Coordinates of C-alpha atoms in Angstrom, one line a residue:
M532 CA 109.1 -94.2 185.3
L533 CA 109.1 -98.0 185.5
S534 CA 111.3 -99.9 183.1
C535 CA 109.2 -101.1 180.1
L536 CA 111.4 -104.3 180.2
L537 CA 109.8 -105.2 183.5
A538 CA 106.5 -105.5 181.7
G539 CA 108.2 -107.6 178.9
A540 CA 107.9 -104.9 176.3
A541 CA 110.2 -102.4 174.7
C542 CA 109.8 -98.7 175.6
A543 CA 108.4 -97.6 172.2
A544 CA 107.5 -94.1 173.5
D545 CA 111.1 -93.2 174.4
H546 CA 112.7 -91.0 171.7
A547 CA 116.2 -92.5 171.0
G548 CA 117.6 -90.1 168.4
E549 CA 117.5 -88.8 164.9
V550 CA 118.8 -90.1 161.6
V551 CA 121.5 -87.8 160.3
F552 CA 122.6 -90.0 157.4
A553 CA 121.0 -92.8 155.4
L554 CA 122.3 -94.5 152.3
G555 CA 121.1 -97.5 150.3
D556 CA 118.7 -100.1 151.6
V557 CA 117.8 -98.9 155.1
T558 CA 114.5 -99.6 156.8
V559 CA 112.9 -99.5 160.3
R560 CA 110.5 -101.9 161.7
Q561 CA 108.1 -100.3 164.2
G562 CA 105.8 -103.0 165.5
Q563 CA 104.3 -104.8 162.4
T564 CA 105.1 -101.8 160.1
V565 CA 108.3 -101.7 158.0
R566 CA 109.2 -98.5 156.1
P567 CA 112.2 -96.9 154.5
L568 CA 114.3 -94.8 156.8
H569 CA 115.4 -91.3 155.7
T570 CA 117.6 -88.5 157.0
G571 CA 115.7 -86.4 159.5
D572 CA 113.5 -89.4 160.7
K573 CA 113.3 -90.0 164.5
V574 CA 113.9 -93.4 165.9
Y575 CA 112.5 -94.8 169.2
A576 CA 112.9 -97.6 171.7
G577 CA 111.2 -100.6 170.1
D578 CA 112.6 -99.8 166.6
L579 CA 114.5 -102.4 164.6
L580 CA 117.0 -100.7 162.3
Q581 CA 117.8 -102.9 159.2
T582 CA 120.3 -102.4 156.4
G583 CA 120.8 -104.2 153.2
S584 CA 124.0 -105.1 151.5
N585 CA 124.5 -101.5 150.5
G586 CA 122.9 -99.8 153.5
H587 CA 124.4 -97.4 156.0
V588 CA 122.5 -95.4 158.7
H589 CA 123.9 -92.9 161.2
V590 CA 121.9 -91.9 164.3
R591 CA 122.6 -89.0 166.6
T592 CA 121.1 -90.0 169.9
V593 CA 119.2 -87.7 172.2
D594 CA 122.1 -87.6 174.7
Q595 CA 124.6 -86.6 172.0
G596 CA 125.9 -90.1 171.4
F597 CA 126.3 -91.7 168.0
L598 CA 125.3 -95.0 166.4
S599 CA 126.4 -96.3 163.0
V600 CA 124.7 -99.4 161.5
R601 CA 126.8 -100.8 158.7
P602 CA 125.6 -103.0 155.8
A603 CA 123.7 -106.3 156.2
S604 CA 122.9 -105.5 159.9
R605 CA 120.0 -105.6 162.3
L606 CA 120.0 -103.4 165.4
F607 CA 117.1 -103.4 167.9
I608 CA 116.8 -100.5 170.2
E609 CA 115.3 -102.2 173.3
Q610 CA 115.4 -99.2 175.6
Y611 CA 116.7 -95.6 175.4
R612 CA 115.6 -93.7 178.4
Y613 CA 117.7 -90.6 178.9
E614 CA 117.1 -88.4 182.0
A615 CA 118.6 -85.1 181.1
A616 CA 118.1 -83.7 184.6
Q617 CA 119.6 -86.8 186.2
P618 CA 121.8 -88.6 183.6
A619 CA 122.9 -91.2 186.1
S620 CA 119.3 -92.5 186.1
S621 CA 119.4 -93.2 182.3
S622 CA 118.9 -96.7 181.0
I623 CA 120.1 -97.8 177.5
R624 CA 119.8 -101.3 175.9
F625 CA 120.6 -102.5 172.4
R626 CA 120.5 -105.9 170.7
L627 CA 122.7 -106.4 167.6
E628 CA 121.1 -109.4 165.9
Q629 CA 123.6 -109.5 163.1
G630 CA 126.2 -107.4 161.2
V631 CA 128.3 -104.5 162.3
M632 CA 127.6 -101.4 164.4
R633 CA 129.6 -98.7 166.1
S634 CA 128.5 -96.9 169.3
V635 CA 129.9 -93.7 170.8
T636 CA 128.5 -93.3 174.2
G637 CA 126.5 -90.2 174.9
K638 CA 125.9 -88.4 178.2
G639 CA 123.4 -90.9 179.5
G640 CA 125.7 -93.9 178.9
Q641 CA 128.6 -92.0 180.4
A642 CA 126.8 -91.2 183.6
A643 CA 125.0 -94.5 183.9
K644 CA 127.5 -97.2 182.7
G645 CA 125.8 -99.7 185.0
N646 CA 122.6 -99.2 183.0
F647 CA 124.1 -99.6 179.6
R648 CA 124.0 -103.0 177.8
L649 CA 124.5 -104.3 174.3
N650 CA 123.6 -107.9 173.7
T651 CA 124.4 -110.1 170.7
P652 CA 123.3 -113.7 170.1
V653 CA 126.6 -114.7 171.8
A654 CA 127.7 -112.0 174.1
A655 CA 126.8 -109.4 176.8
I656 CA 128.7 -106.2 176.3
G657 CA 129.0 -103.5 179.0
I658 CA 131.0 -100.3 178.8
R659 CA 133.7 -98.3 180.7
G660 CA 133.0 -95.1 178.8
T661 CA 133.4 -96.0 175.3
D662 CA 133.7 -95.7 171.5
F663 CA 133.6 -99.3 170.2
S664 CA 132.5 -101.4 167.2
V665 CA 130.9 -104.9 167.1
Y666 CA 130.6 -107.6 164.6
T667 CA 128.3 -110.5 165.2
D668 CA 126.5 -113.5 163.6
R669 CA 124.7 -116.3 165.4
S670 CA 127.9 -118.0 166.6
E671 CA 130.6 -115.4 167.0
T672 CA 131.0 -111.8 168.3
R673 CA 134.1 -109.6 167.8
V674 CA 134.7 -106.2 169.4
S675 CA 137.2 -103.5 168.8
V676 CA 137.7 -100.4 171.0
Q677 CA 138.6 -96.9 169.7
Q678 CA 138.3 -95.1 173.1
G679 CA 137.6 -96.3 176.6
G680 CA 136.9 -100.0 177.3
V681 CA 134.4 -102.8 177.2
A682 CA 133.5 -105.8 179.4
V683 CA 132.4 -108.8 177.3
S684 CA 131.0 -112.1 178.7
P685 CA 129.0 -115.1 177.5
F686 CA 125.6 -115.5 178.9
T687 CA 125.6 -117.5 182.1
D688 CA 123.5 -117.9 185.3
T689 CA 125.2 -114.8 186.6
C690 CA 125.3 -112.9 183.3
R691 CA 121.8 -112.9 181.9
A692 CA 120.6 -111.2 178.8
E693 CA 117.9 -109.2 180.6
A694 CA 120.4 -107.8 183.2
A695 CA 121.8 -104.3 183.0
G696 CA 125.4 -103.1 182.8
P697 CA 128.7 -105.0 182.4
C698 CA 128.7 -108.5 183.9
A699 CA 131.2 -109.6 186.5
G700 CA 133.0 -112.9 187.3
Q701 CA 135.6 -115.2 185.8
S702 CA 133.9 -115.4 182.4
V703 CA 134.3 -111.6 181.7
A704 CA 137.2 -110.3 179.6
N705 CA 138.0 -106.6 179.3
L706 CA 139.4 -104.8 176.3
Y707 CA 140.7 -101.2 176.4
A708 CA 141.9 -98.7 173.8
G709 CA 145.5 -97.7 173.7
I710 CA 146.7 -101.2 172.9
S711 CA 146.9 -101.4 169.1
D712 CA 145.7 -104.2 166.9
Q713 CA 143.8 -106.1 169.5
I714 CA 140.2 -107.3 169.4
L715 CA 138.0 -109.4 171.7
R716 CA 136.4 -112.5 170.2
L717 CA 133.8 -114.7 171.8
R718 CA 132.5 -117.8 170.0
L719 CA 129.4 -119.8 171.1
Q720 CA 131.6 -122.7 172.2
D721 CA 134.0 -120.6 174.2
G722 CA 133.6 -120.2 178.0
R723 CA 135.3 -116.8 178.0
P724 CA 136.2 -114.2 175.4
V725 CA 139.8 -114.1 174.2
I726 CA 142.0 -111.2 173.2
L727 CA 143.5 -111.6 169.7
H728 CA 146.3 -109.7 168.1
D729 CA 144.9 -108.6 164.7
A730 CA 147.9 -106.9 163.0
S731 CA 146.4 -107.6 159.6
H732 CA 143.1 -106.1 160.7
S733 CA 141.3 -109.0 159.0
L734 CA 139.2 -109.8 162.1
S735 CA 138.1 -106.4 163.2
P736 CA 134.5 -105.2 162.7
E737 CA 135.9 -102.4 160.5
S738 CA 137.3 -104.9 158.1
V739 CA 133.9 -106.7 157.8
A740 CA 132.0 -103.5 157.1
P741 CA 134.3 -100.4 156.8
P742 CA 132.9 -97.0 157.8
L743 CA 132.0 -94.4 155.2
P744 CA 133.8 -91.0 155.2
E745 CA 130.5 -89.4 156.2
E746 CA 130.6 -91.2 159.6
K747 CA 133.0 -88.7 161.1
A748 CA 130.9 -85.8 159.9
S749 CA 127.7 -87.4 161.3
Q750 CA 129.0 -87.4 164.9
P751 CA 127.8 -84.5 167.1
T752 CA 130.5 -82.1 168.2
E753 CA 129.2 -82.6 171.8
T754 CA 130.7 -86.1 171.8
A755 CA 134.0 -84.4 172.3
H756 CA 133.3 -84.7 176.0
V757 CA 133.8 -88.5 175.7
A758 CA 137.4 -88.0 174.8
K759 CA 138.5 -86.0 177.8
A760 CA 139.5 -89.0 179.8
M761 CA 140.1 -91.4 177.0
P762 CA 143.4 -93.0 175.9
L763 CA 145.9 -91.2 173.7
P764 CA 148.9 -92.7 172.1
L765 CA 152.0 -91.9 174.1
S766 CA 153.5 -90.0 171.1
D767 CA 150.5 -87.6 171.1
L768 CA 150.9 -86.5 174.7
Q769 CA 152.5 -83.2 175.5
L770 CA 155.1 -84.4 178.0
V771 CA 157.3 -82.2 180.1
D772 CA 161.0 -83.0 180.5
V773 CA 161.6 -81.5 183.9
M774 CA 165.3 -82.0 183.6
A775 CA 165.7 -80.0 180.4
G776 CA 163.1 -77.4 181.2
K777 CA 164.0 -77.1 184.9
Q778 CA 160.2 -76.7 185.5
D779 CA 159.3 -76.2 189.1
L780 CA 155.7 -77.5 189.1
L781 CA 155.2 -76.4 192.7
P782 CA 156.5 -72.9 193.5
S783 CA 158.9 -72.6 196.4
D784 CA 157.3 -71.8 199.8
T785 CA 157.6 -68.1 200.4
S786 CA 156.0 -68.1 203.9
S787 CA 158.0 -67.2 207.0
P788 CA 160.3 -69.9 208.1
A789 CA 160.0 -71.6 211.5
P790 CA 162.0 -69.9 214.3
G791 CA 165.6 -71.0 214.6
P792 CA 168.6 -71.1 212.2
V793 CA 167.5 -72.5 208.8
P794 CA 170.0 -72.8 205.9
Q795 CA 169.1 -70.8 202.9
S796 CA 168.3 -72.3 199.5
L797 CA 167.2 -75.6 200.8
A798 CA 166.5 -78.5 198.4
R799 CA 163.4 -78.1 196.2
L800 CA 161.2 -80.8 194.6
D801 CA 160.4 -80.9 190.9
W802 CA 158.3 -83.4 189.1
G803 CA 156.7 -83.9 185.8
R804 CA 156.3 -86.2 182.8
W805 CA 159.2 -87.3 180.7
A806 CA 159.6 -86.3 177.1
G807 CA 163.1 -87.9 176.9
Q808 CA 164.7 -91.1 178.1
A809 CA 163.4 -92.4 181.4
G810 CA 165.9 -92.5 184.1
A811 CA 168.1 -89.8 182.7
G812 CA 167.4 -87.6 185.7
S813 CA 170.8 -87.1 187.3
D814 CA 172.9 -84.1 186.7
A815 CA 174.8 -81.5 188.8
T816 CA 171.5 -79.7 189.7
Y817 CA 169.1 -82.5 190.4
E818 CA 169.2 -85.9 192.1
P819 CA 166.7 -88.5 191.0
I820 CA 164.2 -89.5 193.6
Y821 CA 162.1 -91.9 191.6
N822 CA 161.5 -92.6 187.9
D823 CA 158.3 -94.4 186.8
P824 CA 159.5 -97.6 185.0
A825 CA 157.2 -96.8 182.1
G826 CA 159.0 -93.5 181.6
R827 CA 155.9 -91.4 182.3
Y828 CA 156.6 -89.7 185.6
T829 CA 159.7 -88.6 187.3
L830 CA 160.4 -87.0 190.7
V831 CA 163.7 -85.1 191.3
R832 CA 165.1 -82.9 194.0
T833 CA 167.7 -80.2 193.7
R834 CA 171.1 -80.9 195.2
Q835 CA 170.9 -78.5 198.1
P836 CA 171.0 -78.8 201.9
L837 CA 168.3 -80.4 204.0
A838 CA 166.9 -79.1 207.3
L839 CA 164.0 -81.4 208.1
P840 CA 162.1 -81.0 211.4
E841 CA 163.2 -83.5 214.1
R842 CA 159.8 -83.8 215.7
G843 CA 156.2 -83.0 215.2
S844 CA 153.4 -84.4 213.1
F845 CA 152.1 -82.3 210.2
D846 CA 149.2 -82.6 207.7
F847 CA 149.7 -81.8 204.0
K848 CA 147.2 -80.6 201.5
L849 CA 147.2 -81.8 197.9
A850 CA 148.5 -79.1 195.6
A851 CA 148.4 -81.1 192.3
A852 CA 148.0 -84.6 190.9
D853 CA 148.2 -86.5 187.6
A854 CA 147.2 -90.1 187.2
E855 CA 146.3 -92.7 184.7
V856 CA 145.1 -96.3 184.2
R857 CA 147.4 -98.7 182.4
M858 CA 147.4 -102.2 181.0
G859 CA 151.0 -103.3 181.2
E860 CA 153.0 -100.2 180.5
S861 CA 150.5 -98.9 178.0
R862 CA 148.2 -96.0 178.9
V863 CA 144.5 -96.8 178.8
A864 CA 142.8 -93.7 180.2
A865 CA 143.3 -90.6 182.3
A866 CA 142.3 -90.7 186.0
E867 CA 141.4 -88.2 188.6
V868 CA 142.6 -88.0 192.2
S869 CA 140.3 -86.9 195.1
N870 CA 139.9 -87.3 198.9
A871 CA 143.7 -87.0 199.2
R872 CA 145.3 -86.9 202.7
L873 CA 149.0 -87.0 203.8
T874 CA 150.4 -86.8 207.4
V875 CA 154.1 -86.9 208.1
D876 CA 155.3 -87.7 211.6
F877 CA 158.9 -86.4 211.7
G878 CA 159.5 -87.7 215.2
K879 CA 158.5 -91.3 214.3
R880 CA 159.9 -91.0 210.8
E881 CA 156.8 -92.3 209.2
F882 CA 153.9 -91.1 207.0
H883 CA 150.3 -92.0 206.3
T884 CA 148.5 -91.2 203.1
S885 CA 145.3 -92.1 201.3
L886 CA 143.5 -91.0 198.1
T887 CA 140.7 -92.1 195.8
V888 CA 141.2 -92.7 192.0
T889 CA 138.4 -92.5 189.5
S890 CA 138.5 -93.1 185.7
E891 CA 136.3 -93.9 182.8
A892 CA 138.3 -97.2 182.5
L893 CA 137.4 -98.3 186.0
S894 CA 134.0 -99.8 187.0
S895 CA 134.1 -98.0 190.4
P896 CA 136.3 -95.6 192.3
V897 CA 139.5 -97.2 193.9
D898 CA 140.4 -96.2 197.4
L899 CA 144.2 -96.3 198.1
K900 CA 146.2 -96.0 201.2
A901 CA 149.7 -96.4 202.6
T902 CA 149.9 -96.6 206.4
G903 CA 153.2 -96.5 208.4
G904 CA 155.4 -95.7 205.4
G905 CA 159.0 -94.8 206.2
V906 CA 160.7 -91.4 206.1
S907 CA 164.5 -91.8 205.7
Q908 CA 167.0 -89.4 207.2
D909 CA 167.4 -87.7 203.8
G910 CA 163.6 -87.2 203.5
R911 CA 162.7 -90.0 201.2
L912 CA 159.2 -91.6 201.4
N913 CA 158.8 -95.3 200.9
A914 CA 155.8 -97.6 201.3
N915 CA 155.3 -101.0 199.7
Q916 CA 151.8 -102.1 198.4
Y917 CA 151.6 -105.2 200.5
Y918 CA 153.2 -103.9 203.7
Q919 CA 150.5 -101.7 205.3
G920 CA 148.0 -100.5 202.7
N921 CA 147.3 -101.2 199.1
M922 CA 149.5 -98.9 197.1
R923 CA 153.2 -98.5 196.5
V924 CA 154.7 -95.1 197.2
R925 CA 158.1 -93.6 196.3
G926 CA 158.7 -89.9 197.1
A927 CA 160.5 -87.3 199.1
L928 CA 160.2 -84.1 201.1
S929 CA 161.7 -80.8 200.2
G930 CA 164.7 -79.5 202.2
D931 CA 162.6 -77.6 204.8
G932 CA 159.9 -80.4 205.0
R933 CA 157.2 -78.1 203.8
Q934 CA 156.6 -79.7 200.5
A935 CA 156.2 -83.4 199.5
G936 CA 155.8 -85.4 196.4
Y937 CA 155.4 -89.0 195.6
I938 CA 154.6 -91.4 192.7
F939 CA 152.1 -94.1 193.5
S940 CA 151.0 -97.3 191.9
H941 CA 148.4 -100.0 192.6
A942 CA 147.6 -103.2 190.7
I943 CA 143.9 -103.8 190.1
N944 CA 142.3 -107.3 189.8
E945 CA 140.3 -106.1 186.8
G946 CA 141.6 -107.2 183.5
G947 CA 145.3 -106.7 184.4
L948 CA 144.9 -103.0 185.0
K949 CA 147.0 -100.8 187.3
V950 CA 146.7 -97.2 188.5
V951 CA 149.8 -95.0 188.4
G952 CA 150.1 -91.3 189.3
A953 CA 152.1 -88.5 190.8
T954 CA 151.1 -86.1 193.6
Q955 CA 152.4 -82.8 195.0
W956 CA 151.7 -81.6 198.5
K957 CA 152.1 -78.5 200.6
R958 CA 152.2 -78.5 204.4
S959 CA 149.3 -77.1 206.1
P960 CA 149.9 -74.0 208.3

């Protein structure tokens, strides 16, 4: 179906959602007709939702997203085309003319972030997989983020109101959840949005028009899928202290050893997430290999003998991985690792590895690699981000050279973000 916007009109035939809560002065303008809006009414592309000073309306969208329009607000649904069979083909556009709204992205927006846009009189707002709130008037827009992230830009020659998705370029600023008390503000006279610390919460959209208690109940339970890869406060994470628990996250290799004399009880790798103090990983049983400076990941090896191969090049298969996107040392969102490869050349004492990282907080997958990293005599892996490749690697091999593990990091030129993670590997037969 061709976009109705190409013809200069809104897609009035597209069903956008259903009103699940309406209170006070709430109306909808459909063409030249204005009528009261009630619970159970359907809303469509082309509708203008309007609230008076005491009005609240909650809409459950067709793709299990959620909209809240707070008092004294005007939200125009320019387009809501959800393709259930092919969610990545969906296209969603809103225009908040004034007031406060909250949006929890549904399945269509999650799958087609490049086709989601919210415009205000001042700003173009794109999403990174998101639960966010917006306040706007004719001269200023302010945005807060509860989950995920947003990209905000003024309108420019390269960021036009009729375009789709988040804008790019020097005028764009990103804001992510997980960093408390921050909002993005863009004023008409500003060339770029600024991030403000709002400890008093006097600037946030929620302070202008607070949500009703009914807002939580109005959200569909299906929107829980949005939170799977969204930020959580560090204190809420179930972290594993591998030193206290002695948790072997990769079981020891029980396959037949290579011919020749091999010492028994060779050194074993353990890794996990810290629950206690970062860097406290040295005791009589374990030697620390690497501790993530943020205190999130640690890699240790038992203090047992090493019997590493002296020659031969071997491929390793990824056994497990855990990764996340950060801003500074604060967690923004979970990440997934795929397309992972690791080769260790014991004769040359070097390794080559690559992987792909994806996350709701990233606009596109990030391909990482480390080529020609070093393998020390004691089986430690070391590669710098700017030596040969684009990621930093710190890791080690188990005593028999059949297991490997490393912690990686990569700085992203996208709003000061970086990707950090830990990987476990098992040598291919």
